[in-house]
Amino acid sequence: MKKFLLLAVVIFITSCSHDDSNPSPDRKALAQQKLDKALSNFPGLSLSVKTASESYTLVAGDAVINERPMAASALHYMQSISKTFTAVAVLKLKEEGKINLDAKVNTYLPNICNHLPNGNIITVRQLLTMTSGLPDYLDNDQFLNDVVAGSLPMTSEQVLSYIYDQPAKFAPGASFGYCNINYHLLALIIDRVTPNGHRKYITDKIINAIGLSNTYYIAGSASTIAPVGTTANYLEIDGSFTNMSDLQLGTVLTFIGDDGIVASVQDIAGFYYKLLHDKTILSPTSLAEMKVAVIYQGTPIYGLGLHFYKTNGGLQAIGHEGSGVGAGAYAFYFPSKNTSVVLCTNVGTLTDAIKEEQLRVLYEEVIGILLE
């Protein structure tokens, strides 16, 4: 349950050089102090950095308030970072000859497409690049009411019902519009072309295949509890952190394809490093295709499950961010630094614009410490 966050997502990593030189101990200590100071706004924070020569993790605060301190091994909800996993799965299936990116979506989901605006003219690639023009379930007030008052997790059919017969936002390919339902549909396409469905495909072909031992894809599963080691999740209400862990879990179980990953920060840093630095997850052709970004308002913004942005200091970043009712997460690779960085918190940024801004500002401050 996410939205496209502010383009200024911020990172910190190594020293001032343009390689993967390690930051000095003083810089790491200052970064730790910055995280500790931010605990007036966040219950807990975890950060992991991966370079060619080292990996390290900094944590602050609590995984469960007043019960369990945040640990380097804590599992976090990665929210829309899951979209990169879904895009990788689609590209692997393209390599296997099972999905054609330029085929119309109705090739795979004919009945569903009959109820979608643009449904019989959008392509798989347009789902991947957020250029389908589809409306989002987050745009429907009834969806929001049902999340709070209804039963979770929802079925896929219920999620789709919130966009059925709604007007399109634009003609396919005419613009860019971040939309979670695009990746829900991609999960259903994977279900259609694989014998055991998208959850098993993502788990077997990506998570297990590259050795992500503390990563779990739980969307669409029959789970009733989060994986062992997952943080509690909170929403700030009237100045206090209110536990929203049940709602957080229920929403993540609901949103196949566009959500679903629960993982350690180290695993996600390693995932983006292997994908974009080592280039060992996809073929060179598929990776190059994945990195072709849509231009929006004159700026490259979104590839195939990859968000592109430049930091305030001018560093190019490639990865994804995510926000939920009880979590916020950022995971990016920085080509000029040969470094990937993941930063997570266990308080919601989806419905709290102030919290979202506090997180953005924190990232900018940490960049100043470690990169500039």
Short mmCIF file of C-alpha atoms in Angstrom, two decimals:
data_model
loop_
_atom_site.label_atom_id
_atom_site.label_comp_id
_atom_site.label_asym_id
_atom_site.label_seq_id
_atom_site.Cartn_x
_atom_site.Cartn_y
_atom_site.Cartn_z
CA MET A 1 0.00 0.00 0.00
CA LYS A 2 2.09 2.80 -1.32
CA LYS A 3 2.30 5.93 -3.36
CA PHE A 4 4.97 7.54 -5.44
CA LEU A 5 6.92 9.52 -2.87
CA LEU A 6 8.75 12.81 -3.33
CA LEU A 7 11.50 12.60 -5.95
CA ALA A 8 14.08 13.74 -3.41
CA VAL A 9 14.83 10.39 -1.80
CA VAL A 10 18.12 10.52 -0.06
CA ILE A 11 21.01 8.22 0.67
CA PHE A 12 24.34 8.06 2.29
CA ILE A 13 27.21 5.80 1.62
CA THR A 14 30.92 6.18 1.26
CA SER A 15 33.58 8.90 1.23
CA CYS A 16 33.74 12.02 -0.89
CA SER A 17 35.48 10.28 -3.80
CA HIS A 18 33.65 8.98 -6.88
CA ASP A 19 34.44 5.34 -6.17
CA ASP A 20 33.49 2.90 -3.46
CA SER A 21 36.09 4.09 -0.94
CA ASN A 22 34.93 3.52 2.59
CA PRO A 23 33.69 6.43 4.72
CA SER A 24 35.90 7.37 7.63
CA PRO A 25 34.92 6.15 11.09
CA ASP A 26 34.17 9.76 12.01
CA ARG A 27 31.64 10.04 9.20
CA LYS A 28 29.98 6.79 10.21
CA ALA A 29 29.83 8.01 13.81
CA LEU A 30 28.23 11.27 12.67
CA ALA A 31 25.70 9.34 10.61
CA GLN A 32 24.87 7.20 13.64
CA GLN A 33 24.41 10.34 15.71
CA LYS A 34 22.06 11.72 13.06
CA LEU A 35 19.94 8.55 13.17
CA ASP A 36 19.87 8.64 16.97
CA LYS A 37 18.80 12.27 16.97
CA ALA A 38 15.99 11.47 14.51
CA LEU A 39 14.33 9.19 17.07
CA SER A 40 12.22 12.14 18.17
CA ASN A 41 10.37 11.52 14.89
CA PHE A 42 10.77 7.78 14.30
CA PRO A 43 10.41 4.72 16.55
CA GLY A 44 13.18 2.87 14.73
CA LEU A 45 15.57 3.16 11.79
CA SER A 46 17.78 0.70 9.92
CA LEU A 47 20.35 1.51 7.27
CA SER A 48 22.51 -0.84 5.24
CA VAL A 49 25.31 0.07 2.83
CA LYS A 50 26.90 -2.28 0.30
CA THR A 51 30.08 -1.56 -1.66
CA ALA A 52 32.61 -3.78 -3.41
CA SER A 53 34.82 -3.75 -0.33
CA GLU A 54 32.44 -3.72 2.62
CA SER A 55 28.92 -3.92 3.92
CA TYR A 56 27.75 -2.28 7.12
CA THR A 57 24.51 -1.57 8.95
CA LEU A 58 23.54 1.21 11.33
CA VAL A 59 20.41 1.03 13.49
CA ALA A 60 18.65 3.27 15.97
CA GLY A 61 15.61 3.08 18.21
CA ASP A 62 13.23 0.17 18.68
CA ALA A 63 11.85 -2.63 16.54
CA VAL A 64 9.08 -2.92 19.15
CA ILE A 65 8.72 0.19 21.28
CA ASN A 66 9.95 -0.37 24.85
CA GLU A 67 10.30 -4.11 24.21
CA ARG A 68 12.85 -4.90 21.51
CA PRO A 69 15.66 -2.63 20.31
CA MET A 70 16.23 -2.36 16.59
CA ALA A 71 18.81 -4.93 15.50
CA ALA A 72 20.81 -5.26 12.30
CA SER A 73 18.92 -8.51 11.64
CA ALA A 74 15.45 -6.92 11.88
CA LEU A 75 13.03 -7.56 9.03
CA HIS A 76 11.23 -4.59 7.49
CA TYR A 77 8.28 -4.18 5.15
CA MET A 78 9.78 -3.03 1.85
CA GLN A 79 6.47 -1.86 0.36
CA SER A 80 6.85 -0.72 -3.28
CA ILE A 81 10.47 -1.86 -3.43
CA SER A 82 8.67 -5.14 -4.18
CA LYS A 83 7.88 -3.72 -7.64
CA THR A 84 11.50 -4.21 -8.68
CA PHE A 85 11.21 -7.91 -7.81
CA THR A 86 8.02 -8.19 -9.87
CA ALA A 87 9.66 -6.44 -12.83
CA VAL A 88 12.67 -8.77 -12.63
CA ALA A 89 10.29 -11.76 -12.64
CA VAL A 90 8.52 -10.46 -15.75
CA LEU A 91 11.85 -9.92 -17.51
CA LYS A 92 12.99 -13.44 -16.61
CA LEU A 93 9.78 -14.80 -18.09
CA LYS A 94 10.45 -12.71 -21.20
CA GLU A 95 13.85 -14.41 -21.40
CA GLU A 96 12.05 -17.78 -21.14
CA GLY A 97 9.73 -16.82 -24.00
CA LYS A 98 6.61 -16.82 -21.82
CA ILE A 99 5.84 -13.07 -21.77
CA ASN A 100 6.02 -10.57 -24.62
CA LEU A 101 6.51 -7.08 -23.20
CA ASP A 102 4.86 -5.46 -26.21
CA ALA A 103 1.84 -7.77 -26.24
CA LYS A 104 -1.46 -6.31 -25.13
CA VAL A 105 -2.40 -7.17 -21.57
CA ASN A 106 -5.61 -8.78 -22.82
CA THR A 107 -3.43 -11.49 -24.37
CA TYR A 108 -3.00 -12.81 -20.82
CA LEU A 109 -5.98 -11.37 -18.91
CA PRO A 110 -8.86 -11.05 -21.39
CA ASN A 111 -11.75 -11.11 -18.93
CA ILE A 112 -10.18 -8.63 -16.54
CA CYS A 113 -9.23 -6.27 -19.36
CA ASN A 114 -12.84 -6.00 -20.49
CA HIS A 115 -13.56 -4.11 -17.25
CA LEU A 116 -10.48 -1.85 -17.25
CA PRO A 117 -10.21 1.61 -18.78
CA ASN A 118 -7.70 1.26 -21.64
CA GLY A 119 -7.91 -2.44 -20.83
CA ASN A 120 -7.86 -3.79 -24.38
CA ILE A 121 -5.16 -1.47 -25.71
CA ILE A 122 -2.51 -1.27 -22.94
CA THR A 123 0.65 -3.38 -23.21
CA VAL A 124 2.68 -5.25 -20.64
CA ARG A 125 5.50 -2.74 -21.07
CA GLN A 126 3.13 0.12 -20.26
CA LEU A 127 2.23 -1.59 -17.00
CA LEU A 128 5.93 -1.90 -16.15
CA THR A 129 6.71 1.75 -16.96
CA MET A 130 3.61 3.26 -15.33
CA THR A 131 2.38 4.62 -18.65
CA SER A 132 -0.88 2.64 -18.88
CA GLY A 133 -3.14 5.49 -17.78
CA LEU A 134 -5.00 3.20 -15.39
CA PRO A 135 -6.57 4.63 -12.22
CA ASP A 136 -5.32 3.36 -8.88
CA TYR A 137 -7.17 1.70 -6.03
CA LEU A 138 -5.76 4.42 -3.76
CA ASP A 139 -7.90 6.91 -5.69
CA ASN A 140 -11.12 5.21 -4.56
CA ASP A 141 -12.53 6.43 -1.24
CA GLN A 142 -14.44 3.19 -0.80
CA PHE A 143 -11.17 1.27 -0.92
CA LEU A 144 -9.76 3.38 1.91
CA ASN A 145 -12.91 2.88 3.95
CA ASP A 146 -12.79 -0.87 3.40
CA VAL A 147 -9.13 -1.09 4.41
CA VAL A 148 -9.93 0.46 7.77
CA ALA A 149 -13.32 -1.11 8.45
CA GLY A 150 -13.37 -4.24 6.33
CA SER A 151 -11.75 -7.64 6.40
CA LEU A 152 -8.10 -8.10 5.42
CA PRO A 153 -6.48 -9.45 3.41
CA MET A 154 -8.65 -8.65 0.41
CA THR A 155 -8.94 -10.94 -2.59
CA SER A 156 -7.50 -9.89 -5.92
CA GLU A 157 -11.04 -9.63 -7.27
CA GLN A 158 -11.94 -7.11 -4.58
CA VAL A 159 -8.84 -5.00 -5.25
CA LEU A 160 -9.61 -4.93 -8.96
CA SER A 161 -13.21 -3.93 -8.29
CA TYR A 162 -12.07 -0.51 -7.07
CA ILE A 163 -10.81 0.40 -10.54
CA TYR A 164 -13.30 -1.45 -12.73
CA ASP A 165 -15.23 0.83 -15.05
CA GLN A 166 -13.45 3.93 -13.74
CA PRO A 167 -12.21 6.53 -16.25
CA ALA A 168 -8.67 6.35 -17.57
CA LYS A 169 -6.24 9.07 -16.50
CA PHE A 170 -4.68 9.38 -19.96
CA ALA A 171 -4.24 7.44 -23.18
CA PRO A 172 -1.70 4.61 -22.92
CA GLY A 173 1.83 5.87 -23.51
CA ALA A 174 0.77 9.54 -23.50
CA SER A 175 2.09 10.36 -20.04
CA PHE A 176 3.45 8.92 -16.80
CA GLY A 177 1.26 8.16 -13.81
CA TYR A 178 2.47 6.09 -10.86
CA CYS A 179 -0.16 3.45 -10.23
CA ASN A 180 -0.01 0.39 -7.99
CA ILE A 181 -2.62 -1.57 -9.92
CA ASN A 182 -0.17 -1.88 -12.84
CA TYR A 183 1.95 -4.25 -10.78
CA HIS A 184 -1.05 -6.10 -9.39
CA LEU A 185 -1.93 -6.94 -12.98
CA LEU A 186 1.67 -8.01 -13.68
CA ALA A 187 1.43 -10.49 -10.80
CA LEU A 188 -1.73 -11.91 -12.35
CA ILE A 189 0.04 -12.24 -15.71
CA ILE A 190 2.84 -14.19 -14.01
CA ASP A 191 0.16 -16.37 -12.41
CA ARG A 192 -1.27 -17.04 -15.88
CA VAL A 193 2.01 -18.13 -17.50
CA THR A 194 3.62 -20.12 -14.65
CA PRO A 195 2.44 -23.41 -13.14
CA ASN A 196 2.71 -22.35 -9.49
CA GLY A 197 2.03 -18.62 -9.56
CA HIS A 198 3.96 -15.42 -9.06
CA ARG A 199 4.75 -15.86 -5.37
CA LYS A 200 6.58 -19.14 -5.91
CA TYR A 201 8.26 -17.83 -9.06
CA ILE A 202 9.62 -14.74 -7.27
CA THR A 203 10.70 -16.88 -4.32
CA ASP A 204 12.40 -19.59 -6.37
CA LYS A 205 13.83 -17.65 -9.31
CA ILE A 206 14.93 -14.50 -7.50
CA ILE A 207 15.00 -14.71 -3.69
CA ASN A 208 16.40 -18.23 -3.36
CA ALA A 209 18.38 -18.17 -6.60
CA ILE A 210 20.55 -15.24 -5.51
CA GLY A 211 20.81 -16.24 -1.86
CA LEU A 212 18.58 -13.72 -0.10
CA SER A 213 18.25 -15.74 3.10
CA ASN A 214 16.33 -13.08 5.04
CA THR A 215 13.82 -12.08 2.39
CA TYR A 216 10.21 -13.25 2.15
CA TYR A 217 7.49 -12.53 -0.40
CA ILE A 218 4.25 -12.83 1.57
CA ALA A 219 1.61 -11.10 -0.58
CA GLY A 220 -1.11 -13.52 -1.59
CA SER A 221 -0.01 -16.11 0.95
CA ALA A 222 -2.13 -17.73 3.64
CA SER A 223 0.05 -16.23 6.38
CA THR A 224 -1.66 -14.79 9.43
CA ILE A 225 1.53 -13.57 11.12
CA ALA A 226 4.56 -11.70 9.88
CA PRO A 227 7.87 -13.57 9.47
CA VAL A 228 9.82 -14.01 12.71
CA GLY A 229 11.99 -10.97 13.31
CA THR A 230 9.70 -8.44 11.60
CA THR A 231 9.44 -5.10 13.36
CA ALA A 232 6.23 -3.82 14.88
CA ASN A 233 4.70 -1.03 12.84
CA TYR A 234 3.33 2.30 13.94
CA LEU A 235 1.47 5.39 12.83
CA GLU A 236 1.98 8.71 14.58
CA ILE A 237 -1.38 9.95 15.86
CA ASP A 238 -1.62 13.06 18.04
CA GLY A 239 2.08 12.94 18.83
CA SER A 240 2.17 9.28 19.89
CA PHE A 241 3.15 6.13 18.00
CA THR A 242 0.10 3.86 17.68
CA ASN A 243 0.70 0.20 16.89
CA MET A 244 -0.71 -0.61 13.44
CA SER A 245 0.99 -3.98 12.95
CA ASP A 246 -2.19 -5.93 12.17
CA LEU A 247 -3.36 -3.41 9.58
CA GLN A 248 0.14 -3.24 8.12
CA LEU A 249 0.29 -7.02 7.69
CA GLY A 250 -3.22 -7.21 6.25
CA THR A 251 -2.52 -4.64 3.57
CA VAL A 252 0.79 -6.20 2.55
CA LEU A 253 -0.84 -9.63 2.25
CA THR A 254 -3.44 -8.02 -0.02
CA PHE A 255 -1.30 -6.20 -2.56
CA ILE A 256 0.21 -8.77 -4.86
CA GLY A 257 2.91 -7.61 -7.26
CA ASP A 258 3.08 -4.02 -6.05
CA ASP A 259 3.97 -4.94 -2.45
CA GLY A 260 4.78 -8.08 -0.49
CA ILE A 261 8.51 -8.18 0.31
CA VAL A 262 9.59 -8.40 3.96
CA ALA A 263 13.37 -8.46 4.34
CA SER A 264 16.50 -7.39 6.13
CA VAL A 265 18.08 -4.18 4.92
CA GLN A 266 21.27 -6.11 4.11
CA ASP A 267 19.42 -8.46 1.74
CA ILE A 268 17.82 -5.59 -0.16
CA ALA A 269 21.12 -3.71 -0.43
CA GLY A 270 22.62 -6.92 -1.80
CA PHE A 271 19.73 -7.39 -4.24
CA TYR A 272 20.20 -4.00 -5.88
CA TYR A 273 23.97 -4.43 -5.88
CA LYS A 274 23.72 -7.78 -7.68
CA LEU A 275 21.13 -6.43 -10.10
CA LEU A 276 22.77 -3.14 -11.03
CA HIS A 277 26.47 -3.50 -10.16
CA ASP A 278 27.32 -7.19 -10.54
CA LYS A 279 24.65 -7.56 -13.26
CA THR A 280 24.15 -11.22 -12.37
CA ILE A 281 20.36 -11.43 -12.03
CA LEU A 282 19.24 -10.64 -15.59
CA SER A 283 20.79 -11.01 -19.02
CA PRO A 284 22.61 -7.89 -20.33
CA THR A 285 19.81 -7.32 -22.83
CA SER A 286 17.07 -7.51 -20.19
CA LEU A 287 18.95 -5.28 -17.76
CA ALA A 288 19.50 -2.66 -20.45
CA GLU A 289 15.79 -2.81 -21.26
CA MET A 290 14.93 -2.46 -17.57
CA LYS A 291 16.99 0.73 -17.31
CA VAL A 292 15.33 2.57 -20.20
CA ALA A 293 13.54 5.33 -18.31
CA VAL A 294 10.34 7.17 -19.19
CA ILE A 295 10.93 10.91 -19.57
CA TYR A 296 8.47 12.94 -17.53
CA GLN A 297 8.57 16.74 -17.45
CA GLY A 298 11.98 16.60 -19.08
CA THR A 299 13.50 14.19 -16.55
CA PRO A 300 14.13 10.41 -16.73
CA ILE A 301 11.91 9.08 -13.97
CA TYR A 302 10.90 5.42 -14.25
CA GLY A 303 12.18 2.33 -16.04
CA LEU A 304 10.83 -1.19 -15.65
CA GLY A 305 10.29 -1.32 -11.91
CA LEU A 306 13.11 1.14 -11.32
CA HIS A 307 12.82 4.74 -10.14
CA PHE A 308 15.47 7.21 -11.31
CA TYR A 309 16.29 10.45 -9.50
CA LYS A 310 19.20 12.71 -8.65
CA THR A 311 20.07 13.67 -5.10
CA ASN A 312 20.43 17.29 -4.04
CA GLY A 313 24.17 16.82 -4.50
CA GLY A 314 23.65 15.66 -8.09
CA LEU A 315 24.23 11.91 -7.63
CA GLN A 316 22.25 9.63 -9.95
CA ALA A 317 20.26 7.02 -8.03
CA ILE A 318 18.46 3.96 -9.41
CA GLY A 319 16.17 1.77 -7.32
CA HIS A 320 12.83 2.19 -5.60
CA GLU A 321 11.12 3.56 -2.53
CA GLY A 322 8.04 2.46 -0.67
CA SER A 323 5.55 3.68 1.89
CA GLY A 324 2.89 1.95 3.92
CA VAL A 325 0.46 2.51 6.74
CA GLY A 326 3.20 1.54 9.19
CA ALA A 327 6.47 1.64 7.27
CA GLY A 328 8.72 3.59 4.94
CA ALA A 329 11.61 2.22 2.88
CA TYR A 330 14.20 3.40 0.36
CA ALA A 331 16.60 1.26 -1.66
CA PHE A 332 18.88 2.71 -4.32
CA TYR A 333 22.08 1.97 -6.17
CA PHE A 334 24.44 4.86 -6.96
CA PRO A 335 26.48 4.09 -10.08
CA SER A 336 29.13 6.77 -9.55
CA LYS A 337 29.80 5.39 -6.06
CA ASN A 338 29.42 1.67 -6.89
CA THR A 339 27.25 1.52 -3.80
CA SER A 340 23.74 0.51 -2.82
CA VAL A 341 21.97 1.86 0.24
CA VAL A 342 18.77 0.83 2.00
CA LEU A 343 17.07 2.85 4.72
CA CYS A 344 13.90 1.73 6.50
CA THR A 345 11.67 2.91 9.29
CA ASN A 346 8.79 1.23 11.11
CA VAL A 347 6.41 4.19 11.11
CA GLY A 348 3.93 4.96 8.35
CA THR A 349 4.71 7.50 5.64
CA LEU A 350 1.82 6.72 3.27
CA THR A 351 -0.89 8.78 4.95
CA ASP A 352 1.35 11.12 6.95
CA ALA A 353 2.81 13.89 4.80
CA ILE A 354 4.69 15.36 7.76
CA LYS A 355 6.38 12.03 8.47
CA GLU A 356 7.22 11.64 4.82
CA GLU A 357 8.89 15.06 4.82
CA GLN A 358 10.78 14.31 8.02
CA LEU A 359 12.15 11.19 6.42
CA ARG A 360 13.15 13.09 3.28
CA VAL A 361 14.93 15.73 5.32
CA LEU A 362 16.76 13.07 7.32
CA TYR A 363 18.09 11.53 4.12
CA GLU A 364 19.34 14.89 2.90
CA GLU A 365 21.18 15.47 6.16
CA VAL A 366 22.84 12.06 6.00
CA ILE A 367 23.98 12.69 2.42
CA GLY A 368 25.74 15.79 3.67
CA ILE A 369 27.59 13.70 6.22
CA LEU A 370 28.68 10.76 4.09
CA LEU A 371 28.82 11.92 0.49
CA GLU A 372 29.53 15.62 0.29
#
